[in-house]
Amino acid sequence: RAVAEQVAAEGVPGDRWLRGTAATLAVLALEAGGRSHGRIAGPASVLEAYLQAQPPTGGSASVEARTPAVRACVELARFARARAGTGPAAWLQVPIEAAARAVGASLVAGLDRDVAVDLFAELLDSDVDGPDMLEAFVCATAHVLVEVGPPDSPEVVQSQVEELLAALPTGPRGARWLMVGCLREAHDHDPAATDVSALLPPGTPEELDRAAAKVGPRGVLAAGLICLDALGSTIAEPLGIPREELLGLVLPRALVEHDLLAPPADV
């Protein structure tokens, strides 16, 4: 729905983008499905109806009319990727960094986190692994700590770190391990970032790399989005740094800086 709201807000250019994307994905999915179209009959029919109808205009009706089409596009994109290995390069109509920013902005606006993980993963280069993704989230965390600036007192930063970690799920499938690692490594990544390592459980970079390699890039992505959300709500937002900046600008910039997004020909 968040994407549909953005399309509606863009007016004619947004609708032109959605219609072009829908038409391309429908063709790609039909080609990938061969003679077996049963799995995509539902979303394909939704897009066919959307493309044949007059563009909706104005208000909540406009958003409601586009939401099923956006969902159908996501379904067909996943199908084309799984069946034929066809990535966004075949249908993406914006630069890949802009696509990453759009995913982050949509997540802030209400996009399901699992869908956001899927979309971010589709934009990554094919050889990106868990430790690579870890570096991007360390970079993003360091950026936040630099923006926040030096704490008013040691007691304040200790309270913030405790609140942040308490907000995160534990265990290998949780996100606390990643937040602890990112906070610990942030100062080494950027000396301008506040050093909070003394407030954290002990650990080594090698242990962190092994944990990231074990869960893989998607696992780090899923945990990292939770971490950035918690980092925003507990530390950044109270100081005037909005979540939109964290997920829509800081994370995409980190992915670019660490060369993790796929070249257009390889997406």
Short mmCIF file of C-alpha atoms in Angstrom, two decimals:
data_model
loop_
_atom_site.label_atom_id
_atom_site.label_comp_id
_atom_site.label_asym_id
_atom_site.label_seq_id
_atom_site.Cartn_x
_atom_site.Cartn_y
_atom_site.Cartn_z
CA ARG A 1 0.00 0.00 0.00
CA ALA A 2 2.89 2.36 0.74
CA VAL A 3 4.13 2.02 -2.84
CA ALA A 4 0.61 2.59 -4.17
CA GLU A 5 0.37 5.77 -2.10
CA GLN A 6 3.64 7.01 -3.57
CA VAL A 7 2.46 6.23 -7.10
CA ALA A 8 -0.81 8.07 -6.47
CA ALA A 9 1.07 11.05 -5.05
CA GLU A 10 3.24 11.25 -8.17
CA GLY A 11 0.19 11.54 -10.40
CA VAL A 12 0.66 10.90 -14.12
CA PRO A 13 4.42 10.07 -13.93
CA GLY A 14 3.81 7.61 -11.11
CA ASP A 15 0.99 5.90 -12.95
CA ARG A 16 3.08 5.74 -16.12
CA TRP A 17 5.85 4.02 -14.14
CA LEU A 18 3.47 1.50 -12.56
CA ARG A 19 1.78 0.69 -15.87
CA GLY A 20 5.10 0.23 -17.65
CA THR A 21 6.43 -1.97 -14.86
CA ALA A 22 3.22 -4.00 -14.73
CA ALA A 23 3.21 -4.65 -18.47
CA THR A 24 6.87 -5.69 -18.51
CA LEU A 25 6.51 -8.00 -15.52
CA ALA A 26 3.41 -9.64 -16.97
CA VAL A 27 5.29 -10.49 -20.17
CA LEU A 28 8.37 -11.74 -18.30
CA ALA A 29 6.31 -13.92 -15.98
CA LEU A 30 4.31 -15.43 -18.83
CA GLU A 31 7.53 -16.22 -20.69
CA ALA A 32 9.09 -17.75 -17.57
CA GLY A 33 5.98 -19.83 -16.87
CA GLY A 34 5.94 -21.49 -20.29
CA ARG A 35 2.82 -23.60 -20.68
CA SER A 36 2.16 -23.64 -16.95
CA HIS A 37 0.47 -20.37 -16.12
CA GLY A 38 -1.58 -21.55 -13.15
CA ARG A 39 0.68 -20.05 -10.50
CA ILE A 40 0.54 -16.58 -12.03
CA ALA A 41 -3.01 -16.54 -13.34
CA GLY A 42 -4.24 -14.51 -10.36
CA PRO A 43 -1.69 -11.66 -10.39
CA ALA A 44 -1.59 -11.64 -14.20
CA SER A 45 -5.36 -11.12 -14.37
CA VAL A 46 -5.10 -8.32 -11.78
CA LEU A 47 -2.54 -6.52 -13.93
CA GLU A 48 -4.53 -7.11 -17.10
CA ALA A 49 -7.57 -5.47 -15.50
CA TYR A 50 -5.44 -2.60 -14.20
CA LEU A 51 -3.85 -1.95 -17.59
CA GLN A 52 -7.21 -2.01 -19.37
CA ALA A 53 -8.90 0.38 -16.94
CA GLN A 54 -8.70 4.14 -17.02
CA PRO A 55 -6.04 5.54 -14.67
CA PRO A 56 -7.68 6.22 -11.29
CA THR A 57 -7.59 9.82 -10.12
CA GLY A 58 -7.55 11.39 -6.69
CA GLY A 59 -8.16 10.40 -3.10
CA SER A 60 -8.25 7.07 -1.33
CA ALA A 61 -9.99 5.40 -4.28
CA SER A 62 -6.89 6.08 -6.34
CA VAL A 63 -4.69 4.30 -3.79
CA GLU A 64 -7.12 1.39 -3.39
CA ALA A 65 -7.19 0.88 -7.16
CA ARG A 66 -3.42 0.71 -7.41
CA THR A 67 -2.65 -1.42 -4.33
CA PRO A 68 -3.68 -4.77 -5.93
CA ALA A 69 -1.57 -3.92 -8.99
CA VAL A 70 1.49 -3.24 -6.84
CA ARG A 71 1.01 -6.54 -4.99
CA ALA A 72 0.62 -8.37 -8.29
CA CYS A 73 3.86 -6.81 -9.56
CA VAL A 74 5.71 -8.09 -6.49
CA GLU A 75 4.30 -11.60 -7.01
CA LEU A 76 5.26 -11.69 -10.69
CA ALA A 77 8.73 -10.28 -9.99
CA ARG A 78 9.35 -13.08 -7.48
CA PHE A 79 8.04 -15.67 -9.92
CA ALA A 80 10.21 -14.44 -12.78
CA ARG A 81 13.25 -14.41 -10.51
CA ALA A 82 12.63 -17.91 -9.18
CA ARG A 83 11.64 -19.54 -12.46
CA ALA A 84 13.97 -17.83 -14.95
CA GLY A 85 16.52 -15.94 -12.87
CA THR A 86 15.18 -12.68 -14.29
CA GLY A 87 16.15 -9.85 -11.96
CA PRO A 88 15.09 -6.21 -11.79
CA ALA A 89 17.42 -5.21 -14.64
CA ALA A 90 14.76 -6.56 -16.98
CA TRP A 91 12.02 -4.35 -15.56
CA LEU A 92 13.51 -1.76 -13.21
CA GLN A 93 12.82 1.69 -14.60
CA VAL A 94 14.90 3.79 -12.20
CA PRO A 95 18.62 3.79 -11.25
CA ILE A 96 19.39 1.04 -8.77
CA GLU A 97 20.43 3.42 -5.97
CA ALA A 98 17.12 5.23 -6.39
CA ALA A 99 15.36 1.87 -6.19
CA ALA A 100 17.14 1.12 -2.90
CA ARG A 101 16.09 4.51 -1.53
CA ALA A 102 12.51 3.83 -2.62
CA VAL A 103 12.46 0.50 -0.79
CA GLY A 104 13.72 2.17 2.37
CA ALA A 105 11.17 4.96 2.11
CA SER A 106 8.38 2.44 1.50
CA LEU A 107 9.45 0.48 4.58
CA VAL A 108 9.11 3.63 6.69
CA ALA A 109 5.70 4.25 5.12
CA GLY A 110 4.44 0.80 6.11
CA LEU A 111 5.82 -1.76 3.66
CA ASP A 112 6.02 -5.22 5.25
CA ARG A 113 9.57 -5.87 6.48
CA ASP A 114 9.75 -9.30 4.83
CA VAL A 115 8.81 -7.75 1.49
CA ALA A 116 11.44 -5.05 2.02
CA VAL A 117 14.06 -7.75 2.65
CA ASP A 118 13.02 -9.45 -0.60
CA LEU A 119 13.27 -6.20 -2.54
CA PHE A 120 16.62 -5.16 -1.07
CA ALA A 121 17.99 -8.66 -1.71
CA GLU A 122 16.97 -8.43 -5.37
CA LEU A 123 19.07 -5.27 -5.72
CA LEU A 124 22.28 -6.79 -4.32
CA ASP A 125 25.15 -7.99 -6.45
CA SER A 126 25.23 -11.76 -6.91
CA ASP A 127 28.42 -12.30 -4.88
CA VAL A 128 27.37 -10.35 -1.78
CA ASP A 129 27.66 -12.45 1.38
CA GLY A 130 26.75 -12.02 5.03
CA PRO A 131 29.98 -10.27 6.10
CA ASP A 132 29.57 -7.84 3.19
CA MET A 133 26.11 -6.89 4.44
CA LEU A 134 27.51 -6.63 7.95
CA GLU A 135 29.96 -3.97 6.75
CA ALA A 136 27.12 -1.94 5.29
CA PHE A 137 25.20 -1.96 8.57
CA VAL A 138 28.34 -1.09 10.55
CA CYS A 139 28.77 1.84 8.15
CA ALA A 140 25.15 2.93 8.62
CA THR A 141 25.44 2.65 12.40
CA ALA A 142 28.64 4.70 12.41
CA HIS A 143 26.92 7.37 10.33
CA VAL A 144 24.12 7.62 12.88
CA LEU A 145 26.55 7.89 15.80
CA VAL A 146 28.44 10.64 13.99
CA GLU A 147 25.22 12.53 13.29
CA VAL A 148 24.06 12.17 16.89
CA GLY A 149 27.35 13.60 18.11
CA PRO A 150 29.02 13.30 21.52
CA PRO A 151 26.64 12.39 24.35
CA ASP A 152 25.78 14.88 27.08
CA SER A 153 27.19 12.52 29.70
CA PRO A 154 28.37 8.89 30.06
CA GLU A 155 25.17 8.16 31.95
CA VAL A 156 23.05 9.32 29.01
CA VAL A 157 24.83 7.16 26.46
CA GLN A 158 24.72 4.16 28.80
CA SER A 159 20.98 4.60 29.23
CA GLN A 160 20.49 4.90 25.47
CA VAL A 161 22.52 1.78 24.72
CA GLU A 162 20.67 -0.22 27.37
CA GLU A 163 17.30 0.93 26.00
CA LEU A 164 18.37 0.13 22.44
CA LEU A 165 19.54 -3.40 23.20
CA ALA A 166 16.51 -4.13 25.38
CA ALA A 167 14.26 -3.33 22.40
CA LEU A 168 15.84 -6.03 20.22
CA PRO A 169 15.11 -9.78 20.11
CA THR A 170 17.88 -12.10 21.26
CA GLY A 171 19.18 -15.41 19.90
CA PRO A 172 20.74 -16.36 16.56
CA ARG A 173 17.53 -15.45 14.70
CA GLY A 174 17.13 -12.20 16.60
CA ALA A 175 18.81 -8.88 15.92
CA ARG A 176 20.61 -7.99 19.14
CA TRP A 177 23.81 -9.78 18.11
CA LEU A 178 24.02 -7.58 15.02
CA MET A 179 23.30 -4.35 16.88
CA VAL A 180 25.97 -5.17 19.47
CA GLY A 181 28.46 -5.90 16.69
CA CYS A 182 27.63 -2.76 14.71
CA LEU A 183 27.92 -0.55 17.79
CA ARG A 184 31.20 -2.19 18.76
CA GLU A 185 32.73 -1.77 15.28
CA ALA A 186 31.31 1.67 14.46
CA HIS A 187 34.14 3.67 16.03
CA ASP A 188 36.78 1.62 14.20
CA HIS A 189 34.88 2.20 10.96
CA ASP A 190 34.68 5.96 11.56
CA PRO A 191 36.69 7.47 14.44
CA ALA A 192 34.22 10.37 14.54
CA ALA A 193 31.52 7.98 15.79
CA THR A 194 30.97 7.83 19.54
CA ASP A 195 32.84 4.85 21.00
CA VAL A 196 30.37 2.78 23.05
CA SER A 197 32.33 -0.48 23.00
CA ALA A 198 32.97 -0.36 26.76
CA LEU A 199 29.21 -0.63 27.34
CA LEU A 200 28.79 -3.76 25.23
CA PRO A 201 29.33 -7.49 25.75
CA PRO A 202 32.80 -8.66 24.69
CA GLY A 203 33.37 -10.02 21.21
CA THR A 204 35.76 -10.01 18.27
CA PRO A 205 35.38 -8.98 14.63
CA GLU A 206 36.07 -12.58 13.63
CA GLU A 207 33.16 -13.85 15.73
CA LEU A 208 30.91 -11.23 14.21
CA ASP A 209 31.95 -12.19 10.67
CA ARG A 210 31.23 -15.85 11.41
CA ALA A 211 27.77 -15.00 12.73
CA ALA A 212 27.04 -12.91 9.63
CA ALA A 213 28.30 -15.65 7.32
CA LYS A 214 26.08 -18.18 9.08
CA VAL A 215 22.83 -16.25 8.54
CA GLY A 216 23.82 -15.01 5.07
CA PRO A 217 23.02 -11.70 3.40
CA ARG A 218 19.25 -12.03 3.75
CA GLY A 219 19.58 -12.86 7.44
CA VAL A 220 21.80 -9.84 8.01
CA LEU A 221 19.37 -7.70 5.99
CA ALA A 222 16.41 -8.83 8.07
CA ALA A 223 18.22 -8.26 11.36
CA GLY A 224 19.76 -5.02 10.14
CA LEU A 225 16.42 -3.45 9.26
CA ILE A 226 15.21 -4.23 12.77
CA CYS A 227 18.39 -2.70 14.20
CA LEU A 228 18.11 0.52 12.20
CA ASP A 229 14.47 0.87 13.18
CA ALA A 230 15.37 0.49 16.87
CA LEU A 231 18.38 2.79 16.50
CA GLY A 232 16.11 5.40 14.99
CA SER A 233 13.39 5.23 17.62
CA THR A 234 15.69 5.15 20.67
CA ILE A 235 18.60 7.40 19.68
CA ALA A 236 18.21 9.17 16.34
CA GLU A 237 14.60 10.38 16.27
CA PRO A 238 14.70 12.01 19.74
CA LEU A 239 17.58 14.12 18.41
CA GLY A 240 15.80 15.09 15.20
CA ILE A 241 17.11 12.43 12.80
CA PRO A 242 14.00 10.87 11.18
CA ARG A 243 13.60 7.20 10.33
CA GLU A 244 13.12 8.27 6.71
CA GLU A 245 16.74 9.40 6.67
CA LEU A 246 18.03 6.17 8.22
CA LEU A 247 16.23 3.76 5.91
CA GLY A 248 15.76 5.93 2.84
CA LEU A 249 19.20 7.57 2.69
CA VAL A 250 21.75 6.20 5.18
CA LEU A 251 21.31 2.50 4.38
CA PRO A 252 21.20 2.91 0.56
CA ARG A 253 24.28 5.15 0.78
CA ALA A 254 26.10 2.47 2.80
CA LEU A 255 25.16 -0.17 0.22
CA VAL A 256 26.61 2.05 -2.51
CA GLU A 257 29.77 2.94 -0.56
CA HIS A 258 30.53 -0.74 -0.03
CA ASP A 259 29.74 -1.59 -3.66
CA LEU A 260 26.99 -4.07 -2.77
CA LEU A 261 24.33 -3.06 -5.29
CA ALA A 262 24.31 -4.95 -8.57
CA PRO A 263 25.50 -3.28 -11.77
CA PRO A 264 22.50 -2.62 -14.05
CA ALA A 265 23.43 -5.42 -16.42
CA ASP A 266 23.62 -7.96 -13.59
CA VAL A 267 20.61 -7.13 -11.38
#
